[in-house]
Coordinates of N, CA and C in Angstrom, one line a residue:
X14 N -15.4 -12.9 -2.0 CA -14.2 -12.1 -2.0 C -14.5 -10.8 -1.2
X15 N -13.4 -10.4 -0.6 CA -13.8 -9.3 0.3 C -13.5 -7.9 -0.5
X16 N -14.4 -6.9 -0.1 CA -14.3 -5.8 -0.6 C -13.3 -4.8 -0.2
X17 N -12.4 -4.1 -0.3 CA -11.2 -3.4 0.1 C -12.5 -1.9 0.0
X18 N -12.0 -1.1 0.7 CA -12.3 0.1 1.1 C -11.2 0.9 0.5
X19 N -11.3 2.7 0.5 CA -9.9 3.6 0.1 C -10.0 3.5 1.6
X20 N -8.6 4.1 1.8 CA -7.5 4.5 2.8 C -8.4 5.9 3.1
X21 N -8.4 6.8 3.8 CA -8.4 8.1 3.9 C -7.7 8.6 4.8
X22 N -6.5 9.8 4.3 CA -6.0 10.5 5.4 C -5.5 11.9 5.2
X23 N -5.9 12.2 6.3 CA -6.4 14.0 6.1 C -5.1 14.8 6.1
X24 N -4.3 15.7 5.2 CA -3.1 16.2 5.4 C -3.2 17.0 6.7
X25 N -2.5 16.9 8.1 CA -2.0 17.4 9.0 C -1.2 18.8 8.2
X26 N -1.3 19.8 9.3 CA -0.1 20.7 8.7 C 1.3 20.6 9.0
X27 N 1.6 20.3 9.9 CA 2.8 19.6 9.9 C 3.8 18.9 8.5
X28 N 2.7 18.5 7.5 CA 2.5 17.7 6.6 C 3.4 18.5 5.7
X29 N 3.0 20.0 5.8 CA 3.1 21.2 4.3 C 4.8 21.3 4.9
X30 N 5.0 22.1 3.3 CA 6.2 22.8 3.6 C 5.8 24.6 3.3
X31 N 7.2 25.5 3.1 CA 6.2 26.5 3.3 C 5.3 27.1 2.8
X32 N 5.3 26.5 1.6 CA 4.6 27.2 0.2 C 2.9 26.8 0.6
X33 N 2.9 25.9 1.9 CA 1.6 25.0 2.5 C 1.2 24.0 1.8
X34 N 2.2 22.8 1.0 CA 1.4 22.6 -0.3 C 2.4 21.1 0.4
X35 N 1.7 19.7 0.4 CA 1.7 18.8 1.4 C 3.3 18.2 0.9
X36 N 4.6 18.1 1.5 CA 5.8 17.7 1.0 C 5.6 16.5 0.6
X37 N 6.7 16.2 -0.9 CA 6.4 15.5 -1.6 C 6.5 13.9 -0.7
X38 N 7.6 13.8 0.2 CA 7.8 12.6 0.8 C 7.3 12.1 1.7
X39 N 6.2 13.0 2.5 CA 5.1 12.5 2.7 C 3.8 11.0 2.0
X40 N 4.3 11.2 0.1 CA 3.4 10.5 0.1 C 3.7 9.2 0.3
X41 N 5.1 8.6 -0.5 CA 5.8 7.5 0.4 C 5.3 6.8 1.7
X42 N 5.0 7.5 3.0 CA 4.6 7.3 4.3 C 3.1 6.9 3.8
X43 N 2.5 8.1 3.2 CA 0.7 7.6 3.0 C 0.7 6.4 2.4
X44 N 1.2 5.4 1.6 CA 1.5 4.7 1.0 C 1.5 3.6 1.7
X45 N 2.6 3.9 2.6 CA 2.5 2.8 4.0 C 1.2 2.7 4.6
X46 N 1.3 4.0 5.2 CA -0.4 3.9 5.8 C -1.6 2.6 4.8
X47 N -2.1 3.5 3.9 CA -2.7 2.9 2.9 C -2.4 1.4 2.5
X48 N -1.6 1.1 2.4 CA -0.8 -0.7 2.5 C -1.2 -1.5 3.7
X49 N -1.2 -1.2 4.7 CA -1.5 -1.7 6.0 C -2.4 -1.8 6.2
X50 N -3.7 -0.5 5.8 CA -4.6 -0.6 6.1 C -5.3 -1.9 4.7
X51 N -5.0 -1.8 3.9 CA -5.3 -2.6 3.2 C -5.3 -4.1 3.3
X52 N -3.8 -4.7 3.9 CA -4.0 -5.8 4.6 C -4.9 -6.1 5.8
X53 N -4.7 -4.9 6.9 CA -5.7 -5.3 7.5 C -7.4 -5.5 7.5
X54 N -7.6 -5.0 6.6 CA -9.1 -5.2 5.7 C -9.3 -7.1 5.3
X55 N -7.9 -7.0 4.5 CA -7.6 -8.6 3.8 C -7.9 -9.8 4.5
X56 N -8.0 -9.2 6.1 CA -7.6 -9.8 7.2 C -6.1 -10.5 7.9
X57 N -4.9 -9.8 7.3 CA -3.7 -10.0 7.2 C -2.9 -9.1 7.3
X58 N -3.2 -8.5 8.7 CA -2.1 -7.3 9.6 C -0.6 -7.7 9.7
X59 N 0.0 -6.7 9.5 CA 1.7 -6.7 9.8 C 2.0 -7.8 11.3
X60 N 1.0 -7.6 12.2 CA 0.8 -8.3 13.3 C 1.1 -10.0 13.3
X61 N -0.1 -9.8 12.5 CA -0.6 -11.3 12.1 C 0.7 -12.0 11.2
X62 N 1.0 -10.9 9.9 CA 1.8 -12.1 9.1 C 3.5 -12.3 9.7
X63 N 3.6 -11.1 10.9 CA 4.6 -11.3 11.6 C 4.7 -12.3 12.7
X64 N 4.0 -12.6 13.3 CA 3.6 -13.9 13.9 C 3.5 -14.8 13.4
X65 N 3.5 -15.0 11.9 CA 3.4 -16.2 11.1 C 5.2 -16.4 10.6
X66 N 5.8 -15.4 11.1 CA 7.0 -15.3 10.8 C 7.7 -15.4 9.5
X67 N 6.9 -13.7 8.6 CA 7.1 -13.4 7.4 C 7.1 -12.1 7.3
X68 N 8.2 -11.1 6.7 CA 8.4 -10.2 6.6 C 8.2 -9.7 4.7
X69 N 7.8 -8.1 4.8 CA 7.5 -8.1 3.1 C 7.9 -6.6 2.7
X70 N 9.4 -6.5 2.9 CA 10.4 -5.5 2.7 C 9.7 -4.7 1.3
X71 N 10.0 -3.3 1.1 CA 10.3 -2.3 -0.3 C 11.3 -3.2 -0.7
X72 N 11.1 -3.3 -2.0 CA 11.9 -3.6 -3.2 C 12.2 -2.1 -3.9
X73 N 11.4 -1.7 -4.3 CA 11.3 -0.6 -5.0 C 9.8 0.6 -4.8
X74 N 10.4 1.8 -5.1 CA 8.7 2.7 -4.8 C 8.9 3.6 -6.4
X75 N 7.5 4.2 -6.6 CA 7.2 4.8 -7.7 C 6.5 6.0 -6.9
X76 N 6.6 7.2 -7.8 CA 5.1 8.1 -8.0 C 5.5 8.7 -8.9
X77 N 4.0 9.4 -9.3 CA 3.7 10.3 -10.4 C 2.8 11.3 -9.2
X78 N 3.5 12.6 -9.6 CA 2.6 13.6 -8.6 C 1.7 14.3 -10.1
X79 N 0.4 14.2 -9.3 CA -0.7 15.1 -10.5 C -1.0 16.3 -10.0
X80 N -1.0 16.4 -9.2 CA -2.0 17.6 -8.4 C -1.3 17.7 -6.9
X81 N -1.3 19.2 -6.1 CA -0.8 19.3 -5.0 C -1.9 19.3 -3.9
X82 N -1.7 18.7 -2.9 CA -2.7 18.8 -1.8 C -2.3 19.8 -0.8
X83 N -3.3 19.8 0.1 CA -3.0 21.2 1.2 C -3.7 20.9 2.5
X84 N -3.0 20.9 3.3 CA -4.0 20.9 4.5 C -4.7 22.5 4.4
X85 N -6.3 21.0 5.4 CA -7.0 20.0 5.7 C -7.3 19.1 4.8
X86 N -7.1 19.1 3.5 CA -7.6 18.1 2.8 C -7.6 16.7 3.2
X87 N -8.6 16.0 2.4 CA -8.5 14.5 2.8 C -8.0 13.7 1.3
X88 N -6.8 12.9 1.5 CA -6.4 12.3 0.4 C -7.5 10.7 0.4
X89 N -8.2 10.4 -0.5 CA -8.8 9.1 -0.3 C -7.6 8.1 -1.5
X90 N -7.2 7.2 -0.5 CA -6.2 6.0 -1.4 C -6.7 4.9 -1.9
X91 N -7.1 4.6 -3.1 CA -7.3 3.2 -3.3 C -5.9 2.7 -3.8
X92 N -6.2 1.1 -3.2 CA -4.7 0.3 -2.6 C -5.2 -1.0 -4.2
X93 N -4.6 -1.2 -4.7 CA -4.7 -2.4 -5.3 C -3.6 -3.3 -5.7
X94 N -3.9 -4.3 -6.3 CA -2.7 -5.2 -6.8 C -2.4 -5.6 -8.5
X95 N -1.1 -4.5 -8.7 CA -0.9 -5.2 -10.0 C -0.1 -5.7 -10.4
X96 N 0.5 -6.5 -9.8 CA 1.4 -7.6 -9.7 C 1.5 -8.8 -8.8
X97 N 1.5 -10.4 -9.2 CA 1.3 -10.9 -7.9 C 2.3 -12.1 -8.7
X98 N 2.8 -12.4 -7.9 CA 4.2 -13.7 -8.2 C 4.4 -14.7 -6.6
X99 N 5.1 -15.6 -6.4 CA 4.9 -16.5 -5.8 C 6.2 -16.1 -4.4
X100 N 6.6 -15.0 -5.1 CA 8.1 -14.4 -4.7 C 7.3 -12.7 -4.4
X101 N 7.3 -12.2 -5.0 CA 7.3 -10.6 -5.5 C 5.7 -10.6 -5.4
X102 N 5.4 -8.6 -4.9 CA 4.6 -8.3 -4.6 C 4.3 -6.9 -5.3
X103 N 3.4 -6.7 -6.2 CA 3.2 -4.8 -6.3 C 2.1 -4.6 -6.1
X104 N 1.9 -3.4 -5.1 CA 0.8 -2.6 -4.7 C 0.6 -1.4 -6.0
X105 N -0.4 -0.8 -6.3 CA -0.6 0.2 -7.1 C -1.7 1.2 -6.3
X106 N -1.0 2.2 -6.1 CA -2.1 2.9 -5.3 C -2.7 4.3 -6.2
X107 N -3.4 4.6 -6.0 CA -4.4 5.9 -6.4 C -5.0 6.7 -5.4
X108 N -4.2 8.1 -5.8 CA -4.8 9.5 -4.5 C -5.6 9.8 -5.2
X109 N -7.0 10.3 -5.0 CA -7.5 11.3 -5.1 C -8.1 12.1 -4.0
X110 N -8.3 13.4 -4.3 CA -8.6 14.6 -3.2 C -10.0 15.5 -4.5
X111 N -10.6 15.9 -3.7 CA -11.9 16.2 -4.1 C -12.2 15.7 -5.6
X112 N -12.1 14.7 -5.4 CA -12.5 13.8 -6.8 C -11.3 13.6 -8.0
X113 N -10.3 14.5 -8.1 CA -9.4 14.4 -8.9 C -8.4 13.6 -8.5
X114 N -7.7 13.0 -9.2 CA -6.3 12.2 -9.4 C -4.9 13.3 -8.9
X115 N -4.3 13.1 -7.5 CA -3.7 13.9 -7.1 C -2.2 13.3 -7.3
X116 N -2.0 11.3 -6.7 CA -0.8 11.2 -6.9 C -1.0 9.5 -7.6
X117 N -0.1 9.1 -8.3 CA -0.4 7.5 -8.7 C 1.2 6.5 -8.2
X118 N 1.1 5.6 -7.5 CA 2.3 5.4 -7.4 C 2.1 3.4 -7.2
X119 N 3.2 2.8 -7.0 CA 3.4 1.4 -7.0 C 4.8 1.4 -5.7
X120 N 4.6 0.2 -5.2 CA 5.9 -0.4 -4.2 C 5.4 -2.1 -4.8
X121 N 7.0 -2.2 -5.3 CA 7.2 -4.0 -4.9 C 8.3 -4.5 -3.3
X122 N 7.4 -5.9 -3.3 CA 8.0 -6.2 -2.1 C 8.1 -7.8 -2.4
X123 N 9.1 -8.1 -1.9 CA 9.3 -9.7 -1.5 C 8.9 -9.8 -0.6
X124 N 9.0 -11.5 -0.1 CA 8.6 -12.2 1.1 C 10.1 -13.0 1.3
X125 N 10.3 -12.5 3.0 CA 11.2 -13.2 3.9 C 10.8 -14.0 5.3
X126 N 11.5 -14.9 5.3 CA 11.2 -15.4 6.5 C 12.3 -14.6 8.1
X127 N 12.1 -15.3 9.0 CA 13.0 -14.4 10.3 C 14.0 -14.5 10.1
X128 N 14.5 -15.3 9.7 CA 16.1 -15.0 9.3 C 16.5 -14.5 7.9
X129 N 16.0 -13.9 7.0 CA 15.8 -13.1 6.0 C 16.2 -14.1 5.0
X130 N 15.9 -15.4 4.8 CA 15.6 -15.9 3.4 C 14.4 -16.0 2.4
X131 N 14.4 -15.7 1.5 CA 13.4 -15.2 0.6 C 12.7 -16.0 0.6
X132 N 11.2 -16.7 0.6 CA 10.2 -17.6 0.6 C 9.0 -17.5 -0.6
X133 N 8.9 -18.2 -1.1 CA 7.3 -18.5 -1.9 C 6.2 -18.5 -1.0
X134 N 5.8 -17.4 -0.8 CA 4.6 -17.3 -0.5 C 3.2 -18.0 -0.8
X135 N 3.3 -18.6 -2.0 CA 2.4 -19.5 -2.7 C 2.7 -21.0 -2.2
X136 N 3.6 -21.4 -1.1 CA 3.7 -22.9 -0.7 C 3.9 -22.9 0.5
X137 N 4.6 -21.2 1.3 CA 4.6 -21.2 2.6 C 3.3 -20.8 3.3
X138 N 2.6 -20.1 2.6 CA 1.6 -19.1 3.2 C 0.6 -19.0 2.5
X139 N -0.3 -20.1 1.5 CA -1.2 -20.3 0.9 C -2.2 -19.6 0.8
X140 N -3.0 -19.4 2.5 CA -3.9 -18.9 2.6 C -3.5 -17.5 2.1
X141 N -2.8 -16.8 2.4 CA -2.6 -15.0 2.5 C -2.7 -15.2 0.8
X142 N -1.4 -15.8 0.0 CA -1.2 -16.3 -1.5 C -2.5 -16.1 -1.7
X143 N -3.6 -17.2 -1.7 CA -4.9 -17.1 -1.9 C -5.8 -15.6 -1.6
X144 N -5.8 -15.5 -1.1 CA -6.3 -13.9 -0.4 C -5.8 -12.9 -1.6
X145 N -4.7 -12.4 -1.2 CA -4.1 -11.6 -2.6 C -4.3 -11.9 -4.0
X146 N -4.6 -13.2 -4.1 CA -4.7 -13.8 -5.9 C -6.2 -13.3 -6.0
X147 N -7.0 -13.4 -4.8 CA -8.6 -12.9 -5.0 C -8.8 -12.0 -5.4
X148 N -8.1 -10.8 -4.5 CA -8.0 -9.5 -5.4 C -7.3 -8.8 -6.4
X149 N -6.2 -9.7 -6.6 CA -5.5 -9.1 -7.9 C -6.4 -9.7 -9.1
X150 N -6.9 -10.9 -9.0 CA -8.0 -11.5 -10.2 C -9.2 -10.2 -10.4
X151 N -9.5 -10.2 -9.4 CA -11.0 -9.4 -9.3 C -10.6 -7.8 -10.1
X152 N -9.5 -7.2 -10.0 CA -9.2 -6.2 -10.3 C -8.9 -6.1 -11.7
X153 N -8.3 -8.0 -12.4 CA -7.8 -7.7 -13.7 C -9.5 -7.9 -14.6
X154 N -10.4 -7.6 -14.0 CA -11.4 -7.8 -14.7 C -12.0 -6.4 -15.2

């Protein structure tokens, strides 16, 4: 099973609002970041499962903000899976910034094909199905 890595990304100031303290909808975006990069670790880039001709929309987003960041900081994301269905997908992610718990959040997502009907991922796309079930197993331990 492959080992996933955190995400890390450094707040830009661009990032801040005025108070310099990183806007909250920013983290939404890091979330993305951190998602992608995590498939691509998986071995299964936006690239790749779009060429396989499978799309894997927001259903829904969460957070809990703990702590505020500030540029330069580096937020480090671990990406994981706490939900996995044959249809439906949740990511659960974890910021932390100099060692503490800064934000905790989740996105679900379905699986569509190119013309946007919903697919089972577990009979169209076995291998990726397989891949994700590795790591969501490994994590419920």
């Amino acid at each position: 099973m492959k080992t996933i890595k955190p995400y890390l990304h450094k707040v830009n100031y661009y990032e801040t609002d005025k108070m310099g303290i990183t806007h909250h909808s920013n983290y939404i975006r890091y979330m993305e970041e951190a998602r992608v990069d995590f498939l691509d670790q998986l071995g299964w880039s936006f690239i790749k499962l779009e060429e396989e001709g499978m799309a894997s929309p927001v259903m829904s987003v969460e957070g809990v903000y703990k702590k505020s960041t500030t540029f330069p900081q580096t937020i480090e994301i671990m990406v994981g899976i706490e939900k996995l269905s044959a249809a439906k997908l949740t990511f659960s992610y974890e910021f932390k910034c100099e060692g503490d718990v800064v934000f905790l959040g989740k996105s679900t997502h379905c699986f569509l094909d190119t013309r946007g009907v919903p697919v089972l991922i577990e009979k169209r796309y076995p291998e990726f199905y397989a891949d994700l079930k590795g790591i969501y197993e490994a994590g419920q331990k």
